[in-house]
Amino acid sequence: MSITLTDQDKLTLRTAAWGAVSLMSAAGAAGSAHKVATHGSIALTSSTGLVGHVVTKAPKGVKYGKSVAELADQVLPALTAAMSLLKKQAPAEADNFRSTVIVAIEAAARTHQGEPSPTMAEMARKITGALDAAGPGHATSS
């Protein structure tokens, strides 16, 4: 089965995935925002499947805003939208996308010694919540 994503679908996936890394980078600014972004980016570019083909490239021309709140206003809904569209078109890829983003935020959070800061842990919870807001619809459900 071949899955065709529109350019808008691809932009949504890229905005969501790369935006999640940007949110983690902003949350980790007290340490090394650059290291956070680097580790998260490596995780995204290491993904496989349809998701890997799409999120390997960062979104072009996306303006995330001037504050973390403006960034979150775009990225968190994009995460939910990405999960919804993949659950409809390719349920296995929805699981792949969720795993890819989770690995990216975990990789980003690991750049700090020991546990992630409370700020990074809270941002990771918000990202995971946005991924899960699309509701059930995994490949094993009918």
Coordinates of N, CA, C and O in Angstrom, one line a residue, residues 54-121:
V54 N 10.1 12.0 5.5 CA 9.5 13.3 5.6 C 10.3 14.2 6.6 O 10.6 15.4 6.2
V55 N 10.5 13.7 7.8 CA 11.1 14.6 8.8 C 12.6 14.8 8.7 O 13.2 15.5 9.5
T56 N 13.3 14.1 7.8 CA 14.7 14.3 7.6 C 15.0 15.8 7.3 O 16.0 16.3 7.7
K57 N 14.1 16.4 6.6 CA 14.3 17.8 6.2 C 13.5 18.7 7.2 O 12.4 18.4 7.5
A58 N 14.2 19.7 7.7 CA 13.5 20.7 8.5 C 12.5 21.5 7.7 O 12.7 21.7 6.5
P59 N 11.5 22.0 8.3 CA 10.5 22.8 7.5 C 11.1 24.1 7.1 O 11.9 24.8 7.8
K60 N 10.8 24.5 5.8 CA 11.3 25.8 5.3 C 10.2 26.9 5.5 O 9.0 26.6 5.3
G61 N 10.7 28.0 5.8 CA 9.8 29.2 5.9 C 8.8 29.2 7.0 O 7.9 30.1 7.1
V62 N 9.0 28.4 8.0 CA 8.1 28.4 9.2 C 8.6 29.4 10.2 O 9.8 29.4 10.5
K63 N 7.7 30.3 10.6 CA 8.0 31.3 11.6 C 7.4 30.8 12.9 O 6.2 30.8 13.1
Y64 N 8.3 30.5 13.9 CA 7.8 30.0 15.1 C 7.4 31.0 16.2 O 6.9 30.7 17.2
G65 N 7.7 32.3 15.9 CA 7.3 33.3 16.8 C 8.5 33.8 17.6 O 9.6 33.4 17.4
K66 N 8.2 34.7 18.5 CA 9.3 35.4 19.3 C 9.4 34.9 20.7 O 10.2 35.3 21.5
S67 N 8.5 34.0 21.1 CA 8.5 33.5 22.5 C 8.2 32.0 22.5 O 7.7 31.5 21.5
V68 N 8.5 31.4 23.6 CA 8.3 29.9 23.7 C 6.7 29.7 23.6 O 6.3 28.7 23.0
A69 N 6.0 30.6 24.2 CA 4.5 30.5 24.1 C 4.0 30.5 22.7 O 3.1 29.7 22.3
E70 N 4.5 31.4 21.9 CA 4.2 31.5 20.4 C 4.6 30.2 19.7 O 3.9 29.7 18.9
L71 N 5.8 29.7 20.0 CA 6.2 28.4 19.5 C 5.3 27.3 19.8 O 4.9 26.5 19.0
A72 N 5.0 27.2 21.1 CA 4.1 26.1 21.6 C 2.7 26.2 20.9 O 2.1 25.2 20.6
D73 N 2.2 27.5 20.7 CA 0.9 27.7 20.1 C 0.8 27.1 18.7 O -0.2 26.7 18.2
Q74 N 2.0 27.0 18.0 CA 2.0 26.4 16.7 C 2.4 24.9 16.7 O 1.8 24.1 16.0
V75 N 3.3 24.5 17.6 CA 3.9 23.2 17.6 C 2.9 22.2 18.2 O 2.7 21.1 17.7
L76 N 2.4 22.5 19.4 CA 1.6 21.5 20.1 C 0.3 21.1 19.2 O 0.1 19.9 19.1
P77 N -0.4 22.0 18.6 CA -1.5 21.6 17.7 C -1.0 20.9 16.5 O -1.7 19.9 16.0
A78 N 0.2 21.2 16.0 CA 0.8 20.5 14.8 C 1.1 19.0 15.2 O 0.9 18.1 14.4
L79 N 1.5 18.8 16.4 CA 1.8 17.4 16.9 C 0.5 16.6 16.9 O 0.4 15.5 16.4
T80 N -0.6 17.2 17.4 CA -1.9 16.5 17.4 C -2.4 16.3 16.0 O -2.9 15.2 15.7
A81 N -2.3 17.3 15.2 CA -2.7 17.2 13.8 C -1.9 16.1 13.0 O -2.5 15.4 12.2
A82 N -0.6 16.1 13.2 CA 0.2 15.1 12.6 C -0.2 13.7 13.0 O -0.4 12.8 12.1
M83 N -0.5 13.5 14.2 CA -0.9 12.1 14.7 C -2.3 11.8 14.1 O -2.5 10.7 13.6
S84 N -3.2 12.8 14.0 CA -4.5 12.5 13.5 C -4.5 12.1 12.0 O -5.1 11.1 11.6
L85 N -3.7 12.9 11.2 CA -3.6 12.6 9.8 C -3.0 11.2 9.5 O -3.4 10.5 8.7
L86 N -1.9 10.9 10.3 CA -1.3 9.6 10.1 C -2.1 8.5 10.6 O -2.1 7.4 9.9
K87 N -2.9 8.6 11.6 CA -3.8 7.6 12.1 C -4.8 7.2 11.1 O -5.2 6.1 10.9
K88 N -5.3 8.3 10.3 CA -6.3 8.0 9.2 C -5.6 7.4 8.0 O -6.2 6.5 7.4
Q89 N -4.4 7.8 7.6 CA -3.8 7.4 6.4 C -2.9 6.2 6.5 O -2.7 5.5 5.6
A90 N -2.2 6.1 7.7 CA -1.2 5.1 7.8 C -0.9 4.8 9.3 O 0.0 5.4 9.9
P91 N -1.8 4.1 10.0 CA -1.7 3.9 11.4 C -0.3 3.4 11.9 O 0.1 3.9 13.0
A92 N 0.4 2.6 11.2 CA 1.7 2.2 11.6 C 2.7 3.4 11.6 O 3.6 3.5 12.5
E93 N 2.5 4.3 10.7 CA 3.3 5.4 10.6 C 3.0 6.4 11.7 O 3.9 7.2 12.2
A94 N 1.8 6.4 12.2 CA 1.4 7.2 13.4 C 2.2 6.8 14.6 O 2.8 7.6 15.3
D95 N 2.3 5.5 14.8 CA 3.2 4.9 15.9 C 4.6 5.3 15.6 O 5.3 5.6 16.6
N96 N 5.1 5.2 14.4 CA 6.5 5.6 14.1 C 6.7 7.0 14.4 O 7.8 7.4 14.9
F97 N 5.8 7.9 14.0 CA 6.0 9.3 14.2 C 6.0 9.6 15.7 O 6.9 10.3 16.2
R98 N 5.1 9.0 16.5 CA 5.1 9.2 17.9 C 6.4 8.8 18.5 O 7.1 9.5 19.3
S99 N 6.9 7.6 18.1 CA 8.2 7.1 18.6 C 9.3 8.0 18.3 O 10.2 8.2 19.1
T100 N 9.3 8.5 17.0 CA 10.4 9.3 16.5 C 10.5 10.6 17.4 O 11.6 11.0 17.8
V101 N 9.3 11.2 17.6 CA 9.3 12.5 18.4 C 9.7 12.2 19.9 O 10.5 12.9 20.4
I102 N 9.2 11.1 20.4 CA 9.6 10.7 21.8 C 11.1 10.5 21.9 O 11.7 11.0 22.9
V103 N 11.7 9.8 21.0 CA 13.1 9.6 21.0 C 13.9 10.9 20.9 O 14.9 11.1 21.6
A104 N 13.4 11.8 20.0 CA 14.0 13.1 19.8 C 14.0 13.9 21.1 O 15.0 14.5 21.5
I105 N 12.8 13.9 21.8 CA 12.8 14.7 23.0 C 13.6 14.1 24.2 O 14.1 14.8 25.0
E106 N 13.6 12.7 24.2 CA 14.4 12.0 25.2 C 15.9 12.3 24.9 O 16.7 12.5 25.9
A107 N 16.3 12.3 23.7 CA 17.7 12.6 23.3 C 18.1 14.0 23.7 O 19.1 14.3 24.2
A108 N 17.1 14.9 23.4 CA 17.4 16.3 23.8 C 17.5 16.5 25.3 O 18.4 17.2 25.8
A109 N 16.7 15.8 26.0 CA 16.7 15.9 27.5 C 17.9 15.3 28.1 O 18.4 15.7 29.2
R110 N 18.5 14.3 27.4 CA 19.7 13.6 28.0 C 21.0 14.5 27.9 O 22.0 14.1 28.5
T111 N 20.9 15.6 27.3 CA 22.1 16.4 27.2 C 22.6 17.0 28.5 O 23.7 17.4 28.7
H112 N 21.7 17.0 29.5 CA 22.0 17.5 30.8 C 22.5 16.4 31.7 O 22.0 15.2 31.5
Q113 N 23.4 16.7 32.6 CA 23.8 15.7 33.5 C 22.7 15.2 34.4 O 22.0 16.1 34.9
G114 N 22.5 13.9 34.6 CA 21.5 13.4 35.5 C 20.1 13.6 34.9 O 19.9 13.5 33.7
E115 N 19.1 13.9 35.7 CA 17.8 14.1 35.3 C 17.6 15.4 34.5 O 18.3 16.4 34.7
P116 N 16.6 15.4 33.5 CA 16.3 16.7 32.9 C 15.8 17.7 33.9 O 15.2 17.3 34.9
S117 N 16.0 19.0 33.6 CA 15.5 20.0 34.5 C 14.0 19.9 34.6 O 13.3 19.4 33.7
P118 N 13.4 20.5 35.6 CA 12.0 20.5 35.7 C 11.3 21.2 34.5 O 10.3 20.7 34.0
T119 N 11.9 22.2 34.0 CA 11.4 22.9 32.8 C 11.4 21.9 31.6 O 10.4 21.9 30.9
M120 N 12.5 21.2 31.4 CA 12.5 20.3 30.3 C 11.5 19.1 30.5 O 10.9 18.7 29.5
A121 N 11.4 18.6 31.7 CA 10.5 17.5 32.0 C 9.1 17.9 31.7 O 8.3 17.2 31.1

